[in-house]
Amino acid sequence: MILEAILLSPHNTEQLRLRHSTFSVDSDMILDLVDRAASEESYSVDPELGPLRVPTFTETCQDDITRTFAIALDENTAIALAGDEGESEGKLRVRAGLILKEIQSRYDEFRYDSLSGIEKRDLISAVNEYIFEHTRIVLFGASETGKTSIFQFASTGSVVTNYSKTTKTNVVPKLNEYRQILEKRVTGPQDEWFQIANHLLMLYDLPGGKQYRNSWKSYLSRADVAALVVKSTEDGIVEGKKLLTEFENILPDHVIAIANFQDLEDAIPPPIVARFLGVETHGMVAIDVDRHDILRDMLKTSAVTDYQRY
Ligand SMILES: Nc1nc2c(ncn2[C@@H]2O[C@H](COP(=O)(O)OP(=O)(O)OP(=O)(O)O)[C@@H](O)[C@H]2O)c(=O)[nH]1
Ligand SMILES: [Mg+2]
């Protein structure tokens, strides 16, 4: 993950530091890296960056842990990104370069203190857009299988008891909440369950009714993880299997199933559902308050494994 973004200029004075973990790099070390970057002749070969110079370094920090850094710089501004142990150099280099390009497009000479409050927030959001990644998990499945229940339960912890047909796709975090996350300068204790390090888990709840399925295509084709929600009955899993076949061509590589309604007396157990559907399957009872953490952990694990695998 990216631990910190440090924006320096002019004359290498520190203008803005965006921390994404509790670890903060020693300022002298950053200045030293900027000096070394200025004298490096290595040019990035990333097509996204053109001829920008973005050297990377592997350095042992004050806590004896070796971390990777990328320094993007022009005559006015330097962007230092500190990556965690083992973070990809290429990723850091591209991000640092893109942030520098963003700064170049915004200011002739970048001075954080001279910006208005709104401009500061806007800049922080813009920089964080390069640091955060999103993993989209899209819940799909037939009507009344419990998609909205799972969506509500995961995002708010509250249980849905009355069925109310979904007619429009729901998503969390909402755009305004999302902006607040990106506007944060320093991360505090993280209670936003959908934020995992530099990742935002975005959860979508599609309407299951047949008349709404035309809208599935655009969401499923952009999903990182498609989560088929089925009722754990014979009819339920047969219907789920049909949907997997029908949407086969637009589903992402990562498909999971949620075998909901495990509280039914003759519910089909998750391993059997998994064998029938041919995808990784998790049992669920979306109205059981005791399963709240299990549901969130399952979604987060899917997001993280997706990120690491693909
Ligand atoms: N017994 C039981 N009831 C559940 C479970 N999950 C959801 N329900 C109930 O099933 C009903 C349907 O839930 P929804 O989540 O609205 O269904 P949906 O899949 O979103 O339906 P559409 O919006 O039409 O696609 C609600 O009354 C829920 O309380 C479960 O695991 N067990
Ligand atoms: Mg619904």
mmCIF file of C-alpha atoms and ligand atoms in Angstrom:
data_model
loop_
_atom_site.group_PDB
_atom_site.id
_atom_site.type_symbol
_atom_site.label_atom_id
_atom_site.label_comp_id
_atom_site.label_asym_id
_atom_site.label_seq_id
_atom_site.Cartn_x
_atom_site.Cartn_y
_atom_site.Cartn_z
ATOM 1 C CA MET A 1 0.000 0.000 0.000
ATOM 2 C CA ILE A 2 0.978 3.634 -0.317
ATOM 3 C CA LEU A 3 1.842 4.910 3.132
ATOM 4 C CA GLU A 4 2.380 8.577 2.448
ATOM 5 C CA ALA A 5 2.353 11.177 -0.286
ATOM 6 C CA ILE A 6 4.602 14.165 0.321
ATOM 7 C CA LEU A 7 4.343 17.212 -1.937
ATOM 8 C CA LEU A 8 7.352 19.551 -1.897
ATOM 9 C CA SER A 9 7.995 22.880 -3.575
ATOM 10 C CA PRO A 10 9.525 25.324 -4.178
ATOM 11 C CA HIS A 11 13.090 24.745 -3.038
ATOM 12 C CA ASN A 12 12.002 21.454 -1.543
ATOM 13 C CA THR A 13 9.981 22.883 1.292
ATOM 14 C CA GLU A 14 7.310 20.476 2.398
ATOM 15 C CA GLN A 15 3.877 21.714 1.361
ATOM 16 C CA LEU A 16 1.536 18.846 2.006
ATOM 17 C CA ARG A 17 1.807 15.410 3.521
ATOM 18 C CA LEU A 18 -1.017 12.898 3.105
ATOM 19 C CA ARG A 19 -0.642 10.030 5.493
ATOM 20 C CA HIS A 20 -2.437 6.780 4.876
ATOM 21 C CA SER A 21 -1.013 4.806 7.753
ATOM 22 C CA THR A 22 0.410 5.473 11.181
ATOM 23 C CA PHE A 23 3.954 5.409 9.841
ATOM 24 C CA SER A 24 5.528 8.679 8.771
ATOM 25 C CA VAL A 25 8.847 8.963 6.946
ATOM 26 C CA ASP A 26 11.551 11.128 8.435
ATOM 27 C CA SER A 27 11.607 14.511 6.626
ATOM 28 C CA ASP A 28 15.406 14.532 6.221
ATOM 29 C CA MET A 29 15.209 11.224 4.473
ATOM 30 C CA ILE A 30 12.660 12.603 2.007
ATOM 31 C CA LEU A 31 14.883 15.619 1.283
ATOM 32 C CA ASP A 32 17.839 13.346 0.721
ATOM 33 C CA LEU A 33 15.831 11.219 -1.721
ATOM 34 C CA VAL A 34 14.648 14.324 -3.593
ATOM 35 C CA ASP A 35 18.303 15.455 -3.923
ATOM 36 C CA ARG A 36 19.333 12.062 -5.200
ATOM 37 C CA ALA A 37 16.363 11.968 -7.591
ATOM 38 C CA ALA A 38 17.380 15.352 -8.996
ATOM 39 C CA SER A 39 20.787 13.994 -9.964
ATOM 40 C CA GLU A 40 19.515 10.703 -11.415
ATOM 41 C CA GLU A 41 19.528 10.272 -15.126
ATOM 42 C CA SER A 42 16.976 7.482 -15.246
ATOM 43 C CA TYR A 43 13.900 8.231 -17.293
ATOM 44 C CA SER A 44 10.631 6.508 -16.764
ATOM 45 C CA VAL A 45 9.449 4.372 -19.626
ATOM 46 C CA ASP A 46 5.806 4.260 -18.571
ATOM 47 C CA PRO A 47 3.674 5.255 -21.550
ATOM 48 C CA GLU A 48 1.298 7.085 -19.203
ATOM 49 C CA LEU A 49 4.066 9.404 -18.052
ATOM 50 C CA GLY A 50 5.906 10.292 -21.251
ATOM 51 C CA PRO A 51 9.386 11.622 -20.596
ATOM 52 C CA LEU A 52 8.794 12.433 -16.906
ATOM 53 C CA ARG A 53 11.676 11.529 -14.663
ATOM 54 C CA VAL A 54 10.500 9.319 -11.806
ATOM 55 C CA PRO A 55 13.291 7.355 -10.119
ATOM 56 C CA THR A 56 12.520 4.831 -7.427
ATOM 57 C CA PHE A 57 14.559 3.943 -4.356
ATOM 58 C CA THR A 58 14.585 1.171 -1.823
ATOM 59 C CA GLU A 59 15.578 2.514 1.564
ATOM 60 C CA THR A 60 15.709 1.376 5.141
ATOM 61 C CA CYS A 61 13.598 3.696 7.281
ATOM 62 C CA GLN A 62 14.006 4.838 10.869
ATOM 63 C CA ASP A 63 12.115 1.784 12.123
ATOM 64 C CA ASP A 64 14.545 -0.560 10.246
ATOM 65 C CA ILE A 65 11.937 -1.569 7.697
ATOM 66 C CA THR A 66 12.921 -1.370 4.040
ATOM 67 C CA ARG A 67 10.446 0.554 1.914
ATOM 68 C CA THR A 68 10.101 1.630 -1.683
ATOM 69 C CA PHE A 69 9.925 5.280 -2.727
ATOM 70 C CA ALA A 70 9.160 7.018 -5.993
ATOM 71 C CA ILE A 71 10.136 10.642 -6.527
ATOM 72 C CA ALA A 72 8.584 12.578 -9.410
ATOM 73 C CA LEU A 73 10.040 16.010 -9.953
ATOM 74 C CA ASP A 74 10.281 19.015 -12.222
ATOM 75 C CA GLU A 75 11.994 22.363 -11.611
ATOM 76 C CA ASN A 76 9.291 23.508 -9.162
ATOM 77 C CA THR A 77 7.721 20.539 -7.507
ATOM 78 C CA ALA A 78 8.652 17.162 -6.090
ATOM 79 C CA ILE A 79 6.220 14.385 -5.265
ATOM 80 C CA ALA A 80 7.460 11.643 -2.960
ATOM 81 C CA LEU A 81 5.420 8.484 -2.538
ATOM 82 C CA ALA A 82 6.352 6.061 0.185
ATOM 83 C CA GLY A 83 5.236 2.506 -0.420
ATOM 84 C CA ASP A 84 5.020 -0.271 2.103
ATOM 85 C CA GLU A 85 7.482 -3.158 2.119
ATOM 86 C CA GLY A 86 7.213 -4.937 -1.220
ATOM 87 C CA GLU A 87 5.006 -2.326 -2.918
ATOM 88 C CA SER A 88 5.436 -2.404 -6.698
ATOM 89 C CA GLU A 89 7.915 0.166 -7.996
ATOM 90 C CA GLY A 90 6.015 0.542 -11.235
ATOM 91 C CA LYS A 91 2.805 1.372 -9.457
ATOM 92 C CA LEU A 92 4.488 3.956 -7.235
ATOM 93 C CA ARG A 93 6.300 5.497 -10.185
ATOM 94 C CA VAL A 94 3.141 5.906 -12.253
ATOM 95 C CA ARG A 95 1.159 7.332 -9.341
ATOM 96 C CA ALA A 96 3.880 9.805 -8.404
ATOM 97 C CA GLY A 97 4.172 10.905 -12.030
ATOM 98 C CA LEU A 98 0.429 11.353 -12.414
ATOM 99 C CA ILE A 99 0.223 13.412 -9.236
ATOM 100 C CA LEU A 100 3.024 15.626 -10.517
ATOM 101 C CA LYS A 101 1.180 16.075 -13.815
ATOM 102 C CA GLU A 102 -1.935 17.025 -11.865
ATOM 103 C CA ILE A 103 0.021 19.669 -9.940
ATOM 104 C CA GLN A 104 1.602 20.972 -13.146
ATOM 105 C CA SER A 105 -1.822 21.331 -14.745
ATOM 106 C CA ARG A 106 -3.177 23.222 -11.726
ATOM 107 C CA TYR A 107 -0.457 25.650 -10.660
ATOM 108 C CA ASP A 108 2.465 27.604 -12.067
ATOM 109 C CA GLU A 109 4.124 27.432 -8.691
ATOM 110 C CA PHE A 110 2.606 25.186 -6.063
ATOM 111 C CA ARG A 111 2.184 26.707 -2.602
ATOM 112 C CA TYR A 112 -0.298 24.869 -0.440
ATOM 113 C CA ASP A 113 -0.646 27.643 2.114
ATOM 114 C CA SER A 114 -1.762 30.158 -0.476
ATOM 115 C CA LEU A 115 -4.780 28.039 -1.464
ATOM 116 C CA SER A 116 -8.283 28.724 -0.167
ATOM 117 C CA GLY A 117 -10.013 26.157 2.047
ATOM 118 C CA ILE A 118 -12.021 24.816 -0.897
ATOM 119 C CA GLU A 119 -8.952 24.629 -3.110
ATOM 120 C CA LYS A 120 -7.093 22.721 -0.405
ATOM 121 C CA ARG A 121 -9.886 20.153 -0.063
ATOM 122 C CA ASP A 122 -10.128 19.854 -3.787
ATOM 123 C CA LEU A 123 -6.407 19.230 -4.129
ATOM 124 C CA ILE A 124 -6.419 16.615 -1.353
ATOM 125 C CA SER A 125 -9.274 14.798 -3.097
ATOM 126 C CA ALA A 126 -7.479 14.955 -6.413
ATOM 127 C CA VAL A 127 -4.236 13.541 -4.998
ATOM 128 C CA ASN A 128 -6.077 10.826 -3.117
ATOM 129 C CA GLU A 129 -7.892 9.806 -6.294
ATOM 130 C CA TYR A 130 -4.502 8.574 -7.488
ATOM 131 C CA ILE A 131 -3.784 6.785 -4.246
ATOM 132 C CA PHE A 132 -7.066 5.027 -3.555
ATOM 133 C CA GLU A 133 -8.239 2.169 -5.676
ATOM 134 C CA HIS A 134 -11.761 0.869 -5.768
ATOM 135 C CA THR A 135 -12.928 -2.689 -5.816
ATOM 136 C CA ARG A 136 -16.492 -2.993 -7.029
ATOM 137 C CA ILE A 137 -18.550 -5.861 -5.646
ATOM 138 C CA VAL A 138 -21.875 -6.177 -7.457
ATOM 139 C CA LEU A 139 -24.719 -8.182 -5.894
ATOM 140 C CA PHE A 140 -26.972 -9.733 -8.502
ATOM 141 C CA GLY A 141 -29.583 -12.473 -8.523
ATOM 142 C CA ALA A 142 -33.306 -13.137 -8.844
ATOM 143 C CA SER A 143 -35.939 -11.189 -6.896
ATOM 144 C CA GLU A 144 -36.362 -11.793 -3.193
ATOM 145 C CA THR A 145 -33.124 -13.669 -2.792
ATOM 146 C CA GLY A 146 -31.944 -11.119 -0.216
ATOM 147 C CA LYS A 147 -29.649 -8.778 -2.178
ATOM 148 C CA THR A 148 -30.980 -5.607 -0.586
ATOM 149 C CA SER A 149 -30.993 -7.325 2.802
ATOM 150 C CA ILE A 150 -27.313 -8.206 2.375
ATOM 151 C CA PHE A 151 -26.533 -4.717 1.092
ATOM 152 C CA GLN A 152 -28.263 -3.007 4.038
ATOM 153 C CA PHE A 153 -26.974 -5.443 6.577
ATOM 154 C CA ALA A 154 -23.365 -5.096 5.392
ATOM 155 C CA SER A 155 -23.427 -1.335 5.094
ATOM 156 C CA THR A 156 -25.540 -0.271 8.075
ATOM 157 C CA GLY A 157 -25.815 -3.358 10.267
ATOM 158 C CA SER A 158 -29.595 -3.135 10.177
ATOM 159 C CA VAL A 159 -31.795 -6.050 9.232
ATOM 160 C CA VAL A 160 -34.436 -5.765 6.496
ATOM 161 C CA THR A 161 -37.621 -7.541 7.450
ATOM 162 C CA ASN A 162 -40.174 -6.173 4.984
ATOM 163 C CA TYR A 163 -39.661 -6.941 1.356
ATOM 164 C CA SER A 164 -39.671 -3.877 -0.805
ATOM 165 C CA LYS A 165 -38.771 -4.475 -4.416
ATOM 166 C CA THR A 166 -35.630 -2.673 -5.558
ATOM 167 C CA THR A 167 -36.214 -0.580 -8.669
ATOM 168 C CA LYS A 168 -32.937 1.330 -8.829
ATOM 169 C CA THR A 169 -29.381 0.228 -8.159
ATOM 170 C CA ASN A 170 -28.038 1.086 -4.692
ATOM 171 C CA VAL A 171 -24.380 1.779 -3.968
ATOM 172 C CA VAL A 172 -22.190 2.404 -0.904
ATOM 173 C CA PRO A 173 -20.204 4.405 -0.071
ATOM 174 C CA LYS A 174 -22.338 7.205 -1.417
ATOM 175 C CA LEU A 175 -20.561 9.726 -3.545
ATOM 176 C CA ASN A 176 -20.598 12.386 -0.830
ATOM 177 C CA GLU A 177 -19.211 9.956 1.767
ATOM 178 C CA TYR A 178 -16.608 8.906 -0.740
ATOM 179 C CA ARG A 179 -15.500 12.489 -1.214
ATOM 180 C CA GLN A 180 -15.144 12.859 2.534
ATOM 181 C CA ILE A 181 -12.803 9.900 2.587
ATOM 182 C CA LEU A 182 -10.721 11.377 -0.188
ATOM 183 C CA GLU A 183 -10.651 14.776 1.459
ATOM 184 C CA LYS A 184 -9.109 13.407 4.613
ATOM 185 C CA ARG A 185 -5.605 14.641 5.178
ATOM 186 C CA VAL A 186 -4.629 12.152 7.790
ATOM 187 C CA THR A 187 -6.331 8.886 8.453
ATOM 188 C CA GLY A 188 -7.441 8.392 12.009
ATOM 189 C CA PRO A 189 -8.695 5.172 13.474
ATOM 190 C CA GLN A 190 -10.525 3.612 10.576
ATOM 191 C CA ASP A 191 -14.087 2.679 11.337
ATOM 192 C CA GLU A 192 -15.263 2.916 7.737
ATOM 193 C CA TRP A 193 -15.647 -0.777 7.083
ATOM 194 C CA PHE A 194 -15.411 -0.294 3.317
ATOM 195 C CA GLN A 195 -11.964 1.246 3.518
ATOM 196 C CA ILE A 196 -9.120 -1.280 3.522
ATOM 197 C CA ALA A 197 -5.759 0.480 3.442
ATOM 198 C CA ASN A 198 -5.688 2.350 0.075
ATOM 199 C CA HIS A 199 -8.724 0.458 -1.118
ATOM 200 C CA LEU A 200 -12.347 1.386 -1.141
ATOM 201 C CA LEU A 201 -14.801 -1.440 -1.352
ATOM 202 C CA MET A 202 -17.800 -0.232 -3.329
ATOM 203 C CA LEU A 203 -20.890 -2.401 -2.954
ATOM 204 C CA TYR A 204 -23.725 -2.401 -5.497
ATOM 205 C CA ASP A 205 -27.217 -3.825 -5.082
ATOM 206 C CA LEU A 206 -28.990 -4.509 -8.379
ATOM 207 C CA PRO A 207 -32.763 -4.862 -8.758
ATOM 208 C CA GLY A 208 -33.630 -8.525 -9.310
ATOM 209 C CA GLY A 209 -36.941 -8.111 -11.160
ATOM 210 C CA LYS A 210 -36.896 -9.302 -14.788
ATOM 211 C CA GLN A 211 -37.938 -5.897 -16.099
ATOM 212 C CA TYR A 212 -34.774 -4.363 -14.596
ATOM 213 C CA ARG A 213 -32.214 -6.818 -15.881
ATOM 214 C CA ASN A 214 -31.323 -4.717 -18.892
ATOM 215 C CA SER A 215 -29.493 -2.468 -16.456
ATOM 216 C CA TRP A 216 -27.379 -5.347 -15.122
ATOM 217 C CA LYS A 217 -25.060 -5.388 -18.058
ATOM 218 C CA SER A 218 -23.380 -2.066 -17.397
ATOM 219 C CA TYR A 219 -22.811 -2.877 -13.710
ATOM 220 C CA LEU A 220 -21.716 -6.482 -14.155
ATOM 221 C CA SER A 221 -19.298 -5.669 -16.939
ATOM 222 C CA ARG A 222 -17.549 -3.108 -14.726
ATOM 223 C CA ALA A 223 -17.599 -5.287 -11.597
ATOM 224 C CA ASP A 224 -14.365 -6.533 -10.064
ATOM 225 C CA VAL A 225 -16.300 -9.165 -8.143
ATOM 226 C CA ALA A 226 -19.784 -10.308 -9.174
ATOM 227 C CA ALA A 227 -21.652 -11.858 -6.241
ATOM 228 C CA LEU A 228 -24.610 -14.019 -7.188
ATOM 229 C CA VAL A 229 -27.173 -14.120 -4.378
ATOM 230 C CA VAL A 230 -29.349 -17.209 -4.313
ATOM 231 C CA LYS A 231 -31.986 -18.628 -2.014
ATOM 232 C CA SER A 232 -30.557 -21.927 -0.741
ATOM 233 C CA THR A 233 -33.377 -24.066 -2.107
ATOM 234 C CA GLU A 234 -33.464 -26.346 -5.127
ATOM 235 C CA ASP A 235 -35.418 -23.826 -7.191
ATOM 236 C CA GLY A 236 -33.210 -21.030 -5.936
ATOM 237 C CA ILE A 237 -29.951 -22.590 -7.047
ATOM 238 C CA VAL A 238 -31.348 -23.721 -10.391
ATOM 239 C CA GLU A 239 -32.455 -20.144 -11.036
ATOM 240 C CA GLY A 240 -29.014 -18.891 -9.975
ATOM 241 C CA LYS A 241 -27.284 -21.308 -12.345
ATOM 242 C CA LYS A 242 -29.426 -20.002 -15.223
ATOM 243 C CA LEU A 243 -28.362 -16.451 -14.454
ATOM 244 C CA LEU A 244 -24.699 -17.460 -14.400
ATOM 245 C CA THR A 245 -25.126 -18.970 -17.856
ATOM 246 C CA GLU A 246 -27.197 -16.090 -19.219
ATOM 247 C CA PHE A 247 -24.673 -13.452 -18.129
ATOM 248 C CA GLU A 248 -21.563 -15.592 -18.618
ATOM 249 C CA ASN A 249 -20.128 -13.310 -21.295
ATOM 250 C CA ILE A 250 -20.183 -10.130 -19.258
ATOM 251 C CA LEU A 251 -19.315 -11.433 -15.809
ATOM 252 C CA PRO A 252 -15.829 -10.596 -14.508
ATOM 253 C CA ASP A 253 -13.303 -13.373 -13.861
ATOM 254 C CA HIS A 254 -14.041 -13.226 -10.180
ATOM 255 C CA VAL A 255 -17.525 -14.564 -9.459
ATOM 256 C CA ILE A 256 -18.715 -15.718 -6.049
ATOM 257 C CA ALA A 257 -22.082 -16.886 -4.775
ATOM 258 C CA ILE A 258 -23.859 -16.104 -1.539
ATOM 259 C CA ALA A 259 -26.083 -18.999 -0.495
ATOM 260 C CA ASN A 260 -28.585 -16.954 1.478
ATOM 261 C CA PHE A 261 -31.534 -18.206 3.526
ATOM 262 C CA GLN A 262 -29.384 -20.759 5.317
ATOM 263 C CA ASP A 263 -31.952 -20.535 8.145
ATOM 264 C CA LEU A 264 -34.568 -22.422 6.106
ATOM 265 C CA GLU A 265 -35.185 -25.821 7.557
ATOM 266 C CA ASP A 266 -34.091 -27.730 4.463
ATOM 267 C CA ALA A 267 -31.540 -25.192 3.252
ATOM 268 C CA ILE A 268 -28.942 -26.637 0.872
ATOM 269 C CA PRO A 269 -25.502 -26.333 2.539
ATOM 270 C CA PRO A 270 -22.948 -23.967 0.927
ATOM 271 C CA PRO A 271 -20.501 -26.703 -0.254
ATOM 272 C CA ILE A 272 -23.297 -28.364 -2.245
ATOM 273 C CA VAL A 273 -24.404 -25.023 -3.686
ATOM 274 C CA ALA A 274 -20.762 -24.381 -4.606
ATOM 275 C CA ARG A 275 -20.476 -27.684 -6.442
ATOM 276 C CA PHE A 276 -23.709 -27.082 -8.316
ATOM 277 C CA LEU A 277 -22.909 -23.496 -9.322
ATOM 278 C CA GLY A 278 -19.204 -24.078 -9.871
ATOM 279 C CA VAL A 279 -18.145 -20.922 -7.986
ATOM 280 C CA GLU A 280 -16.798 -20.139 -4.514
ATOM 281 C CA THR A 281 -19.867 -19.987 -2.255
ATOM 282 C CA HIS A 282 -20.505 -18.437 1.153
ATOM 283 C CA GLY A 283 -23.478 -19.331 3.342
ATOM 284 C CA MET A 284 -25.491 -16.430 4.743
ATOM 285 C CA VAL A 285 -28.589 -15.492 6.711
ATOM 286 C CA ALA A 286 -29.037 -11.822 5.934
ATOM 287 C CA ILE A 287 -31.508 -11.356 8.805
ATOM 288 C CA ASP A 288 -29.290 -12.834 11.512
ATOM 289 C CA VAL A 289 -27.651 -9.993 13.444
ATOM 290 C CA ASP A 290 -24.905 -12.317 14.662
ATOM 291 C CA ARG A 291 -23.613 -12.693 11.114
ATOM 292 C CA HIS A 292 -22.817 -9.030 10.620
ATOM 293 C CA ASP A 293 -19.038 -9.349 11.054
ATOM 294 C CA ILE A 294 -18.949 -12.551 9.030
ATOM 295 C CA LEU A 295 -20.656 -10.813 6.124
ATOM 296 C CA ARG A 296 -18.371 -7.792 6.210
ATOM 297 C CA ASP A 297 -15.267 -9.956 6.540
ATOM 298 C CA MET A 298 -16.374 -12.089 3.620
ATOM 299 C CA LEU A 299 -16.890 -9.039 1.393
ATOM 300 C CA LYS A 300 -13.592 -7.494 2.442
ATOM 301 C CA THR A 301 -11.720 -10.742 1.878
ATOM 302 C CA SER A 302 -13.250 -10.993 -1.604
ATOM 303 C CA ALA A 303 -12.146 -7.435 -2.356
ATOM 304 C CA VAL A 304 -8.605 -7.996 -1.093
ATOM 305 C CA THR A 305 -8.098 -11.341 -2.827
ATOM 306 C CA ASP A 306 -9.472 -9.808 -5.990
ATOM 307 C CA TYR A 307 -6.958 -7.016 -5.781
ATOM 308 C CA GLN A 308 -4.099 -9.391 -5.130
ATOM 309 C CA ARG A 309 -5.098 -11.871 -7.817
ATOM 310 C CA TYR A 310 -6.027 -9.702 -10.753
HETATM 311 N N1 LIG B 1 -35.564 -16.076 6.504
HETATM 312 C C1 LIG B 1 -34.777 -15.264 5.803
HETATM 313 N N2 LIG B 1 -35.285 -14.154 5.226
HETATM 314 C C2 LIG B 1 -34.450 -13.363 4.514
HETATM 315 C C3 LIG B 1 -33.077 -13.652 4.389
HETATM 316 N N3 LIG B 1 -32.511 -12.689 3.629
HETATM 317 C C4 LIG B 1 -33.512 -11.838 3.302
HETATM 318 N N4 LIG B 1 -34.683 -12.245 3.826
HETATM 319 C C5 LIG B 1 -35.999 -11.631 3.612
HETATM 320 O O1 LIG B 1 -36.351 -11.806 2.255
HETATM 321 C C6 LIG B 1 -37.085 -10.703 1.749
HETATM 322 C C7 LIG B 1 -36.497 -10.212 0.445
HETATM 323 O O2 LIG B 1 -35.343 -9.466 0.677
HETATM 324 P P1 LIG B 1 -34.683 -8.382 -0.285
HETATM 325 O O3 LIG B 1 -33.313 -8.293 0.253
HETATM 326 O O4 LIG B 1 -35.461 -7.169 -0.379
HETATM 327 O O5 LIG B 1 -34.692 -9.118 -1.704
HETATM 328 P P2 LIG B 1 -33.957 -8.648 -3.054
HETATM 329 O O6 LIG B 1 -33.130 -9.786 -3.510
HETATM 330 O O7 LIG B 1 -33.275 -7.367 -2.853
HETATM 331 O O8 LIG B 1 -35.210 -8.475 -4.040
HETATM 332 P P3 LIG B 1 -35.302 -7.469 -5.313
HETATM 333 O O9 LIG B 1 -35.027 -6.120 -4.848
HETATM 334 O O10 LIG B 1 -36.684 -7.635 -5.829
HETATM 335 O O11 LIG B 1 -34.321 -7.963 -6.312
HETATM 336 C C8 LIG B 1 -37.118 -9.675 2.882
HETATM 337 O O12 LIG B 1 -38.377 -9.754 3.524
HETATM 338 C C9 LIG B 1 -36.017 -10.144 3.836
HETATM 339 O O13 LIG B 1 -36.311 -9.864 5.193
HETATM 340 C C10 LIG B 1 -32.568 -14.826 5.017
HETATM 341 O O14 LIG B 1 -31.366 -15.156 4.960
HETATM 342 N N5 LIG B 1 -33.453 -15.591 5.718
HETATM 343 MG MG MG B 2 -33.547 -5.533 -3.611
#
